[in-house]
Tab-separated table of C-alpha atoms in Angstrom:
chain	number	residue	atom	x	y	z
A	1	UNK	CA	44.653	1.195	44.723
A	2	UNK	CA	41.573	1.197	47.104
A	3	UNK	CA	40.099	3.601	44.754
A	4	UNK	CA	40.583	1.418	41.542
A	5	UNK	CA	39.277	-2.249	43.430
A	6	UNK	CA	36.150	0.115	44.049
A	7	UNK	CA	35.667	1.056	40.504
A	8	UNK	CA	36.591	-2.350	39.576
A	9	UNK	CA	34.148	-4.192	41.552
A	10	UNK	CA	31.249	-1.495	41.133
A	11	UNK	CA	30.117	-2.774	37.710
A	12	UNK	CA	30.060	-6.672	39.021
A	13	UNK	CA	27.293	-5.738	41.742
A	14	UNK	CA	25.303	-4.121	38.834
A	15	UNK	CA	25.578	-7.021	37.012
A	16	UNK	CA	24.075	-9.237	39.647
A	17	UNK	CA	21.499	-6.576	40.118
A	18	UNK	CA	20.182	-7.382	36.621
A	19	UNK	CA	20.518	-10.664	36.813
A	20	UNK	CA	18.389	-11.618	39.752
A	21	UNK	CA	15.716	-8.990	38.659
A	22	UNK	CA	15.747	-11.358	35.171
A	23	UNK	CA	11.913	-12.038	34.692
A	24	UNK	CA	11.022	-8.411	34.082
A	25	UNK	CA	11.057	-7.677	30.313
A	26	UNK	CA	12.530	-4.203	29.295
A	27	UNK	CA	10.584	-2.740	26.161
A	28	UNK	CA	10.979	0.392	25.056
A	29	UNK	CA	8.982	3.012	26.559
A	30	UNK	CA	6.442	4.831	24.001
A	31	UNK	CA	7.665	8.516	23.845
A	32	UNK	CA	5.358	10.758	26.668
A	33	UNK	CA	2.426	13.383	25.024
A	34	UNK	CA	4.658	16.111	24.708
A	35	UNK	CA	1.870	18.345	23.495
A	36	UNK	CA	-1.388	19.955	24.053
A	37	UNK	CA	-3.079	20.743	20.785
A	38	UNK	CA	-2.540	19.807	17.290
A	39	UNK	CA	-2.863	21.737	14.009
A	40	UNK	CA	-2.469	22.095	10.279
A	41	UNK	CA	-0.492	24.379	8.634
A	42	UNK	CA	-0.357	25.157	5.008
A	43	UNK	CA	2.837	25.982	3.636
A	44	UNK	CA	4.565	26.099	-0.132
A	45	UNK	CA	1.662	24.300	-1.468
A	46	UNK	CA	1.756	21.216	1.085
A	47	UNK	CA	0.467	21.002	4.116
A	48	UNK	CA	2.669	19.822	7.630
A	49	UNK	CA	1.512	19.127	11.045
A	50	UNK	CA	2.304	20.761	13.922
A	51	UNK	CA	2.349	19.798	17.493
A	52	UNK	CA	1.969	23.321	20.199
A	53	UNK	CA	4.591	25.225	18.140
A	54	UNK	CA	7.002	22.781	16.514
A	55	UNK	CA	6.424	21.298	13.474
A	56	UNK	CA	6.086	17.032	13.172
A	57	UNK	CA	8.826	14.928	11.597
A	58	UNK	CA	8.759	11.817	10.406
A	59	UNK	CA	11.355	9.237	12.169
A	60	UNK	CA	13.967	9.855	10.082
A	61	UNK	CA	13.964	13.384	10.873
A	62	UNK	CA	12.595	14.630	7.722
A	63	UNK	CA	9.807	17.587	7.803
A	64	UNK	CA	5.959	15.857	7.591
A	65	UNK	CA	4.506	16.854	4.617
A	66	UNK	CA	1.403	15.658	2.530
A	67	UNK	CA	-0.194	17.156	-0.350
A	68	UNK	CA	-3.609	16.616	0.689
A	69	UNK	CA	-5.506	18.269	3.249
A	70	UNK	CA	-7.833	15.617	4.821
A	71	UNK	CA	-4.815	13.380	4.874
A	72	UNK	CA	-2.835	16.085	7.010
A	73	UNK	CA	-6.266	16.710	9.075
A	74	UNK	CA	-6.312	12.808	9.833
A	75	UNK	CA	-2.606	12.701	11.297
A	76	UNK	CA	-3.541	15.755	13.321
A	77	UNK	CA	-6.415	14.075	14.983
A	78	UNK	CA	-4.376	10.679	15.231
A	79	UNK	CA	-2.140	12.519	17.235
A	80	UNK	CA	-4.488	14.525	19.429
A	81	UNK	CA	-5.863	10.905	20.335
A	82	UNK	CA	-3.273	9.882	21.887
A	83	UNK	CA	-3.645	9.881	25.839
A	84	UNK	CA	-0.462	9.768	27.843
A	85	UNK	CA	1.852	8.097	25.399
A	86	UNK	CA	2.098	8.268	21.993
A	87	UNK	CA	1.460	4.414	20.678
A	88	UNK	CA	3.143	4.612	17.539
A	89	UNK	CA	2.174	1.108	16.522
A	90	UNK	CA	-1.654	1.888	16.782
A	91	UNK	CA	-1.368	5.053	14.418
A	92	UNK	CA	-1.201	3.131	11.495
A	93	UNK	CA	-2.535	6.406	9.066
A	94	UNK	CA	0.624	8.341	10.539
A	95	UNK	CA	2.449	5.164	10.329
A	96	UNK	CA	1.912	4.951	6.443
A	97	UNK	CA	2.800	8.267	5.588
A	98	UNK	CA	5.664	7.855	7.200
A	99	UNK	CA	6.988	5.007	5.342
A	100	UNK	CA	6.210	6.840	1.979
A	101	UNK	CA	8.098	9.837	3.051
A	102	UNK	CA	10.916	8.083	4.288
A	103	UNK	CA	10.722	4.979	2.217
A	104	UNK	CA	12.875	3.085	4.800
A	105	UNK	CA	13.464	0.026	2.343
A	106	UNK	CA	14.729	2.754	-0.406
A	107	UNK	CA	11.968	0.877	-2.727
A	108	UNK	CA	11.551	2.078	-6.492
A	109	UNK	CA	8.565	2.626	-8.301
A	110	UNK	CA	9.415	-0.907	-10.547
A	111	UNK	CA	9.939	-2.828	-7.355
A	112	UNK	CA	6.905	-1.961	-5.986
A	113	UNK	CA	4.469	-2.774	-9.162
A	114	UNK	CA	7.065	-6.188	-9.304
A	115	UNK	CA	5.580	-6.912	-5.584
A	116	UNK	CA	2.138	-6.971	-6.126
A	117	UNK	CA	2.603	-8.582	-9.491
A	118	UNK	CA	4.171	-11.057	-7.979
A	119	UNK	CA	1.534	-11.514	-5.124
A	120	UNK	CA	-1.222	-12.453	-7.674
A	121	UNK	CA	-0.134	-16.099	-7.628
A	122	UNK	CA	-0.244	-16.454	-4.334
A	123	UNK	CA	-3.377	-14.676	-4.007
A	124	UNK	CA	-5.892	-15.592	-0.937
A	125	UNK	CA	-9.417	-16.286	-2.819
A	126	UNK	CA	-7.939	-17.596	-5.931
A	127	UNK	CA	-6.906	-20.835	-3.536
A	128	UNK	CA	-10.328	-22.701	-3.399
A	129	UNK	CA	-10.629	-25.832	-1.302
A	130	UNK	CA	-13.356	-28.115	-2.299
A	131	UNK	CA	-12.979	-31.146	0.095
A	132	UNK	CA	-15.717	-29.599	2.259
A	133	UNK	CA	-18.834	-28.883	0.631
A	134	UNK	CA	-19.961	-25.887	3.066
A	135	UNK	CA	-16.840	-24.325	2.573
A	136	UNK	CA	-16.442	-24.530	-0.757
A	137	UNK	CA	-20.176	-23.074	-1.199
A	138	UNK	CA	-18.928	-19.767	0.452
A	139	UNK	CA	-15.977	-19.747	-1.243
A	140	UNK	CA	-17.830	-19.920	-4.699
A	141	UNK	CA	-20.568	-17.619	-3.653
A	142	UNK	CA	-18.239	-15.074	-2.170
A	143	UNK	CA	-15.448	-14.998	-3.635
A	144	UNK	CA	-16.257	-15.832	-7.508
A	145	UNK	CA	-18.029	-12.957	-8.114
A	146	UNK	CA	-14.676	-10.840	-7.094
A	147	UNK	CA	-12.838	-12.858	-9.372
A	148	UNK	CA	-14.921	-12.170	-12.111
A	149	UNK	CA	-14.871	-8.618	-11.543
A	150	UNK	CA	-11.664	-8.198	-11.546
A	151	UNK	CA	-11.273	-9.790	-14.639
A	152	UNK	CA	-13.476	-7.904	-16.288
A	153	UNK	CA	-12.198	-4.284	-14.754
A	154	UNK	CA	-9.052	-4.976	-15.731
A	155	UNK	CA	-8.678	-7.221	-18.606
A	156	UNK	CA	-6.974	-10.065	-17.132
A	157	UNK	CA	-7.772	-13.987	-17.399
A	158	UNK	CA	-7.194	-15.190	-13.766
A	159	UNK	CA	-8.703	-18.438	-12.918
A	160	UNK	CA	-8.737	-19.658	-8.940
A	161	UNK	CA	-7.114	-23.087	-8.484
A	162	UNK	CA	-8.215	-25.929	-6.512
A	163	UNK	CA	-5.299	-28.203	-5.978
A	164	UNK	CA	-1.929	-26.621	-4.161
A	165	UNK	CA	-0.046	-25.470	-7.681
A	166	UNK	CA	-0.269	-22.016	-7.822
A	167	UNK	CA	-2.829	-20.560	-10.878
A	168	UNK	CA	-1.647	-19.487	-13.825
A	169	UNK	CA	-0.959	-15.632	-14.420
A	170	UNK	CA	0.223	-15.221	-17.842
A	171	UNK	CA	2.506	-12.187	-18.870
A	172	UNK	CA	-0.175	-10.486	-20.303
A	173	UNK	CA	-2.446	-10.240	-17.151
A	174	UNK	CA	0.772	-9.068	-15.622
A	175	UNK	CA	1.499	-6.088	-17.738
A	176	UNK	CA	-2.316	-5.364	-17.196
A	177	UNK	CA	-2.212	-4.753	-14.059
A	178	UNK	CA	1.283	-3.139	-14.028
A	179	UNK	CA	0.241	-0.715	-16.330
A	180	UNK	CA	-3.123	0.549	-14.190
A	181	UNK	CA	-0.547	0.261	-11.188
A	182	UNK	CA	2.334	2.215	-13.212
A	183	UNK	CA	-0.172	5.057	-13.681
A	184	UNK	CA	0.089	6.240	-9.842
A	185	UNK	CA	2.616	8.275	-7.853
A	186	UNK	CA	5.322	6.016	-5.816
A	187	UNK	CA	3.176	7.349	-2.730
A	188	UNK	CA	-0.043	5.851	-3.700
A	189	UNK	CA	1.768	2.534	-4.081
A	190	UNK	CA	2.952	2.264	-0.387
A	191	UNK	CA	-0.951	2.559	0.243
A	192	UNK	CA	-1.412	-0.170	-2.592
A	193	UNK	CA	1.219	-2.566	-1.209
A	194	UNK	CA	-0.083	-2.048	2.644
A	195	UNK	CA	-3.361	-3.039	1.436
A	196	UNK	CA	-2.465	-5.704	-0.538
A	197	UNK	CA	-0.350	-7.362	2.889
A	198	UNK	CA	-3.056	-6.805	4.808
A	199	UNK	CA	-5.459	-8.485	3.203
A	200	UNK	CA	-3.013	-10.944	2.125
A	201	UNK	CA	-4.907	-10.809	-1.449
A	202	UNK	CA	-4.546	-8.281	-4.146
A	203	UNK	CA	-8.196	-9.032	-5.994
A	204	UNK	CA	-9.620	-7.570	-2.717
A	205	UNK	CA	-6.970	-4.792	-2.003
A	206	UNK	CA	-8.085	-3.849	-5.815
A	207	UNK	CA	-11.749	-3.952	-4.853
A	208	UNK	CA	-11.850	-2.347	-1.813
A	209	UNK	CA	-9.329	0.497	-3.291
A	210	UNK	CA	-12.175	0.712	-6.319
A	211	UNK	CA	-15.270	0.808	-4.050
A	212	UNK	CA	-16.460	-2.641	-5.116
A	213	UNK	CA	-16.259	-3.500	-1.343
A	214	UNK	CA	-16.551	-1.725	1.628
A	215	UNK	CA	-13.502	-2.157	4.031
A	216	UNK	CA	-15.539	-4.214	6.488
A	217	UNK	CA	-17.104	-6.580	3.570
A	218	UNK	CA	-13.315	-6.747	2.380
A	219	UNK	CA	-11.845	-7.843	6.124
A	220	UNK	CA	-14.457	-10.202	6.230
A	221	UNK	CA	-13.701	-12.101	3.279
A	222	UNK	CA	-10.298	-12.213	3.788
A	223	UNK	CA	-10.659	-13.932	6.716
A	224	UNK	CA	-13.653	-16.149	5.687
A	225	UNK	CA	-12.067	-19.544	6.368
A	226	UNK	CA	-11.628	-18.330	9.418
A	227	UNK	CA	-14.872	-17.427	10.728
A	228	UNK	CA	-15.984	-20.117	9.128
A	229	UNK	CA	-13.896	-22.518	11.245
A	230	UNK	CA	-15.044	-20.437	14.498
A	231	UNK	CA	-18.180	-21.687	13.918
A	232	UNK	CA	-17.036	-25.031	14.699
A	233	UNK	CA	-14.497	-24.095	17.235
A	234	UNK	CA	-15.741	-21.565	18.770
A	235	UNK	CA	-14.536	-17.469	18.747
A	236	UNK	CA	-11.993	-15.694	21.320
A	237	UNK	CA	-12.470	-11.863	21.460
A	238	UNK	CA	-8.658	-11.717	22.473
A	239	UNK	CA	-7.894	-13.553	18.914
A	240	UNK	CA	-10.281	-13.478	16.817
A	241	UNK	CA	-12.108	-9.887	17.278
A	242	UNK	CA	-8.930	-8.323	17.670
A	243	UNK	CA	-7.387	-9.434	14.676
A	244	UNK	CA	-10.460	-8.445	12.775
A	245	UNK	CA	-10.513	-4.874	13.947
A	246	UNK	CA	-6.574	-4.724	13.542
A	247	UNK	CA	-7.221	-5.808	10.073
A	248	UNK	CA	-10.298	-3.425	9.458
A	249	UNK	CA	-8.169	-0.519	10.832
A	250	UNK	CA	-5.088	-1.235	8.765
A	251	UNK	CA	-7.168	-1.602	5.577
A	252	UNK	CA	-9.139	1.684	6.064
A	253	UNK	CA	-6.046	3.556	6.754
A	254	UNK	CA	-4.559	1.781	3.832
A	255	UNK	CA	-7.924	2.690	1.608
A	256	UNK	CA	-7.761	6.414	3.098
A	257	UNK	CA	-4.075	6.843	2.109
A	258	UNK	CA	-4.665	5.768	-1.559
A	259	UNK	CA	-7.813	7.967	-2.407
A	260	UNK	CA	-6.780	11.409	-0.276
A	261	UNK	CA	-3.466	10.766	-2.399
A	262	UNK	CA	-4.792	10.282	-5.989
A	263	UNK	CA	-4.795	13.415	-7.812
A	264	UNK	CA	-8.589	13.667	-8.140
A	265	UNK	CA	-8.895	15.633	-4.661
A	266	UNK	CA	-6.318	18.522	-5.357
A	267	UNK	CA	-8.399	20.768	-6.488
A	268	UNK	CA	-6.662	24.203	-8.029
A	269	UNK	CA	-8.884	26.778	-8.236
A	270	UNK	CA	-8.243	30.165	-10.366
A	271	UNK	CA	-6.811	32.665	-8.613
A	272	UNK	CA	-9.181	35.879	-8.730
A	273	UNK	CA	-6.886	38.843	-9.429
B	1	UNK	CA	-29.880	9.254	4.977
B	2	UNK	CA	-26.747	7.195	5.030
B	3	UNK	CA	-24.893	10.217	4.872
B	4	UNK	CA	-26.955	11.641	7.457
B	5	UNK	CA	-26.191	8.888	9.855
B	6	UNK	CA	-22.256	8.493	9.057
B	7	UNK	CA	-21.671	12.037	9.856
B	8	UNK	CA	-23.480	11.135	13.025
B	9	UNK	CA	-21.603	8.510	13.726
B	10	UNK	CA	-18.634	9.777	12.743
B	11	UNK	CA	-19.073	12.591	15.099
B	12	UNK	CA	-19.560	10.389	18.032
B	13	UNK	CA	-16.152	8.308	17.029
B	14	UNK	CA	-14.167	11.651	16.803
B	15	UNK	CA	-15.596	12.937	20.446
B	16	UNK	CA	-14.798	9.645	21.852
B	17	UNK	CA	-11.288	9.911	20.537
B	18	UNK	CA	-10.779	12.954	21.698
B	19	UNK	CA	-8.812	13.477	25.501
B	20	UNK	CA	-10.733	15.954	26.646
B	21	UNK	CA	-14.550	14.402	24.790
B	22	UNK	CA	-14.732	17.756	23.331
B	23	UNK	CA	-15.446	18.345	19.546
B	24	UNK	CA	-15.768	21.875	19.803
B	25	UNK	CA	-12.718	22.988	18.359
B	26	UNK	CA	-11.946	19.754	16.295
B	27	UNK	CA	-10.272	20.489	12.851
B	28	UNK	CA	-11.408	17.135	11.765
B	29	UNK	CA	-14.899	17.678	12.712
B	30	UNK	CA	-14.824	20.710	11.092
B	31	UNK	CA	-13.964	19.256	7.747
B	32	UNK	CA	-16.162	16.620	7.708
B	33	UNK	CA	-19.066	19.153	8.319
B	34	UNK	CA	-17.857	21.517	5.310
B	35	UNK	CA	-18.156	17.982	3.151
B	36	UNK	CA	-21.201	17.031	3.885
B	37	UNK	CA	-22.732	20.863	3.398
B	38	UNK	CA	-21.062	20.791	0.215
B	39	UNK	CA	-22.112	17.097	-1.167
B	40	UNK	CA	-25.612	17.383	0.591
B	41	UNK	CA	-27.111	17.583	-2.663
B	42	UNK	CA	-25.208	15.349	-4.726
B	43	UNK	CA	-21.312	13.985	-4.330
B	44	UNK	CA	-21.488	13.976	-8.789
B	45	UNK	CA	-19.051	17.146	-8.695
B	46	UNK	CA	-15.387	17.716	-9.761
B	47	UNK	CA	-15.534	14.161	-11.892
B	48	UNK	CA	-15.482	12.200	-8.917
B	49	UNK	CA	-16.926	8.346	-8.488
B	50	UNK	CA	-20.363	7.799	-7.370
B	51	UNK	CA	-20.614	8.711	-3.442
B	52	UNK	CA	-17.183	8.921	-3.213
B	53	UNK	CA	-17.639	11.627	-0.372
B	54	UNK	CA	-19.443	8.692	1.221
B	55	UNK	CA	-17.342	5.967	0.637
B	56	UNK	CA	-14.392	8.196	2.211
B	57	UNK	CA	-16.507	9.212	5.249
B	58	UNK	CA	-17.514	5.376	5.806
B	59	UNK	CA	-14.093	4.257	5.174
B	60	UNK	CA	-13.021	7.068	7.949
B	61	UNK	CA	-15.441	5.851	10.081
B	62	UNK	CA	-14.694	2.010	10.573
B	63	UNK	CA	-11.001	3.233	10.805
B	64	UNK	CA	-11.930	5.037	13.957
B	65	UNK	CA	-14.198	2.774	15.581
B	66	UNK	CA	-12.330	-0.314	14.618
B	67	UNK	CA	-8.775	1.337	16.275
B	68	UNK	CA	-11.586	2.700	19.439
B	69	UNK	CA	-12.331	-1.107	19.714
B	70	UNK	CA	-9.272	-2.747	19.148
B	71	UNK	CA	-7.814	-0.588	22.030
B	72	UNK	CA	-10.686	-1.425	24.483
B	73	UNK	CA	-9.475	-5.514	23.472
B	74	UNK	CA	-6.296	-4.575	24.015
B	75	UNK	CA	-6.489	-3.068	27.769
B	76	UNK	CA	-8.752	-5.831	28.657
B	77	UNK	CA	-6.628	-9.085	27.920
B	78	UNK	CA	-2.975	-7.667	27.491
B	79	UNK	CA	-0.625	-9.082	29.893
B	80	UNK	CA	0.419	-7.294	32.887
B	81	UNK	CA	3.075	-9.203	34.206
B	82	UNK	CA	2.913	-11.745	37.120
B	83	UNK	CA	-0.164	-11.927	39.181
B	84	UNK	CA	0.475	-11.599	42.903
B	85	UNK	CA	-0.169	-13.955	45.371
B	86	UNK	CA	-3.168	-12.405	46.321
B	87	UNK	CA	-4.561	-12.093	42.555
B	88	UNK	CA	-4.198	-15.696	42.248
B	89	UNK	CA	-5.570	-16.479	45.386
B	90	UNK	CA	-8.953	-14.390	44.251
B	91	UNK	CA	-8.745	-16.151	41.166
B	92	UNK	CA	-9.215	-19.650	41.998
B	93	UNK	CA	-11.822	-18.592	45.044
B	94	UNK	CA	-9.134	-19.263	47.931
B	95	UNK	CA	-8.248	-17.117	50.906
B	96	UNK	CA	-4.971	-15.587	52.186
B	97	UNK	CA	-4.042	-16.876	55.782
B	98	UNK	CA	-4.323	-13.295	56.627
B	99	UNK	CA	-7.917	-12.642	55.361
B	100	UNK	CA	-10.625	-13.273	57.901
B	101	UNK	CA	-12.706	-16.339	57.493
């Protein structure tokens, strides 16, 4: 009986324990540097990661693999930078491979295209504001000439809007760009769509992707309202520079993905017999 | 030139990233030198775009330095939990009863 009241009251005293030590917030603790050297290993005509002597996995337990080189290369080192911990949510090149190997959402192909189709009209530098003459001179100057090349790489008829209806992206500007986005393996999407939510704007995603911008010049005008209100307000590095380089880092990575996965870089050479 | 000086810089992002500072043995390093032997002349090979090589290497390159600087943010101004008395007390230029006047 003495035995049971013990066991009975034990779990109460815990419970107080917790509750007066309340402030403290319990995250997760990122998973300890297990390892001491990375590598690349090239097996069945992909290559896989491996940390000391076992092989990486992706979250869901699934072997790493990638089909390019560089790409596998860039993991490697992503994980060789890490110190004591491994910061998952600072790898975001690892982080994106991931999700296309795992596809945690169980996306299709059509879904994906359907998502960025469907992001046009709410596109970032095709909403123009013209009630403040500075801003709107940026805008024009910066942004216009994106517009237009879009158009004209791709065939399509978008016009920005001024007013807070969204533009008007007919059904052929939509199969456009569905077609040019049809033409690439599911993988290369995931890079497409991180991009694209990144920037919150698929006319830069597109141009950065196509080397009309570099990443930088594409970070900066996706946030241009924004520096140009700092220059009223005044700039925060613990705000404002971080979210830029966040936002440069995720687009690069993003950028990275889609070229060193476009077929272009596997190149099969003849085999000498 | 500008390749000359992203592999430079490039270098300098991959040694900083690196736990030990050491490049020696890097397989990234390694790789980027092989490109830039083999596009020294020209990146117009294998039906690629126009300094593509570049682009890549440049694109590489702010990813590096932009994650090396967001991190530096980041241990600066993240929160650390509660100050202590003490911290505080530094903070606002006042003294402890136990410090000595």
């Amino acid at each position: 009986m003495n035995n049971l009241y013990k066991l009975l009251r034990k779990p109460a005293t815990t419970l107080f324990g917790v509750a007066q030590s309340m402030p403290k917030r319990f995250y997760a603790a990122p998973p300890k540097r297990f390892y001491k050297k990375t590598s690349v290993l090239y097996n069945d005509g992909k290559y896989e990661v491996t940390l000391d002597s076992r092989k990486l996995k992706t979250p869901n337990g699934t072997l790493f693999t990638v089909k390019s080189e560089p790409l596998a290369i860039a993991v490697a080192t992503e994980f060789d930078a890490q110190k004591e911990h491994i910061e998952r949510s600072k790898m975001h090149l690892s982080a994106l491979c991931f999700t296309a190997l795992d596809n945690p959402n169980r996306h299709t192909k059509t879904d994906m295209v359907n998502y960025i189709l469907n992001y046009i009209a709410t596109d970032t530098i095709l909403f123009q504001y013209d009630d403040e003459k500075e801003l709107h001179d940026l805008q024009r100057t910066e942004w216009d000439p994106i517009i237009q090349w879009f158009n004209e790489r791709y065939g399509t008829n978008l016009e920005k809007t001024m007013v807070m209806s969204p533009p008007n992206v007919s059904a052929d500007d939509k199969a456009k760009v569905s077609k040019y986005l049809l033409s690439h393996s599911e993988d290369v999407l995931f890079g497409f769509i991180y991009a694209v939510d990144t920037l919150k704007s698929v006319l830069l995603a597109f141009a950065a992707i196509d080397q009309r911008l570099s990443v930088d010049k594409a970070a900066a005008l996706s946030r241009l309202e924004e520096e140009y209100q700092a220059k009223f307000w005044g700039r925060v590095e613990w705000a404002h520079d971080l979210s830029q380089q966040e936002l440069q880092a995720r687009l690069a990575a993003s950028v990275l993905f889609v070229h060193l996965n476009r077929s272009e870089h596997f190149v099969k050479e003849k085999l000498i017999v | 030139m500008a390749a000359t000086k992203t592999l430079r810089s490039l270098l300098q992002e991959l040694r900083s990233a690196s736990p030990k500072g050491c490049i020696k043995n890097s397989l990234a390093a390694r790789y980027i030198l092989a490109q830039y032997k083999k596009y020294s002349t020209t990146d117009l090979q294998l039906c690629k775009a126009r300094d593509e090589a570049l682009f890549l290497g440049q694109t590489y390159l702010t990813y590096l330095s932009s994650l090396r600087k967001y991190n530096e943010l980041y241990k600066d101004y993240h929160g650390r939990g509660e100050r202590s008395v003490k911290e505080t007390a530094d903070l606002v230029g006042f003294k402890l009863p136990t410090d000595p006047k």
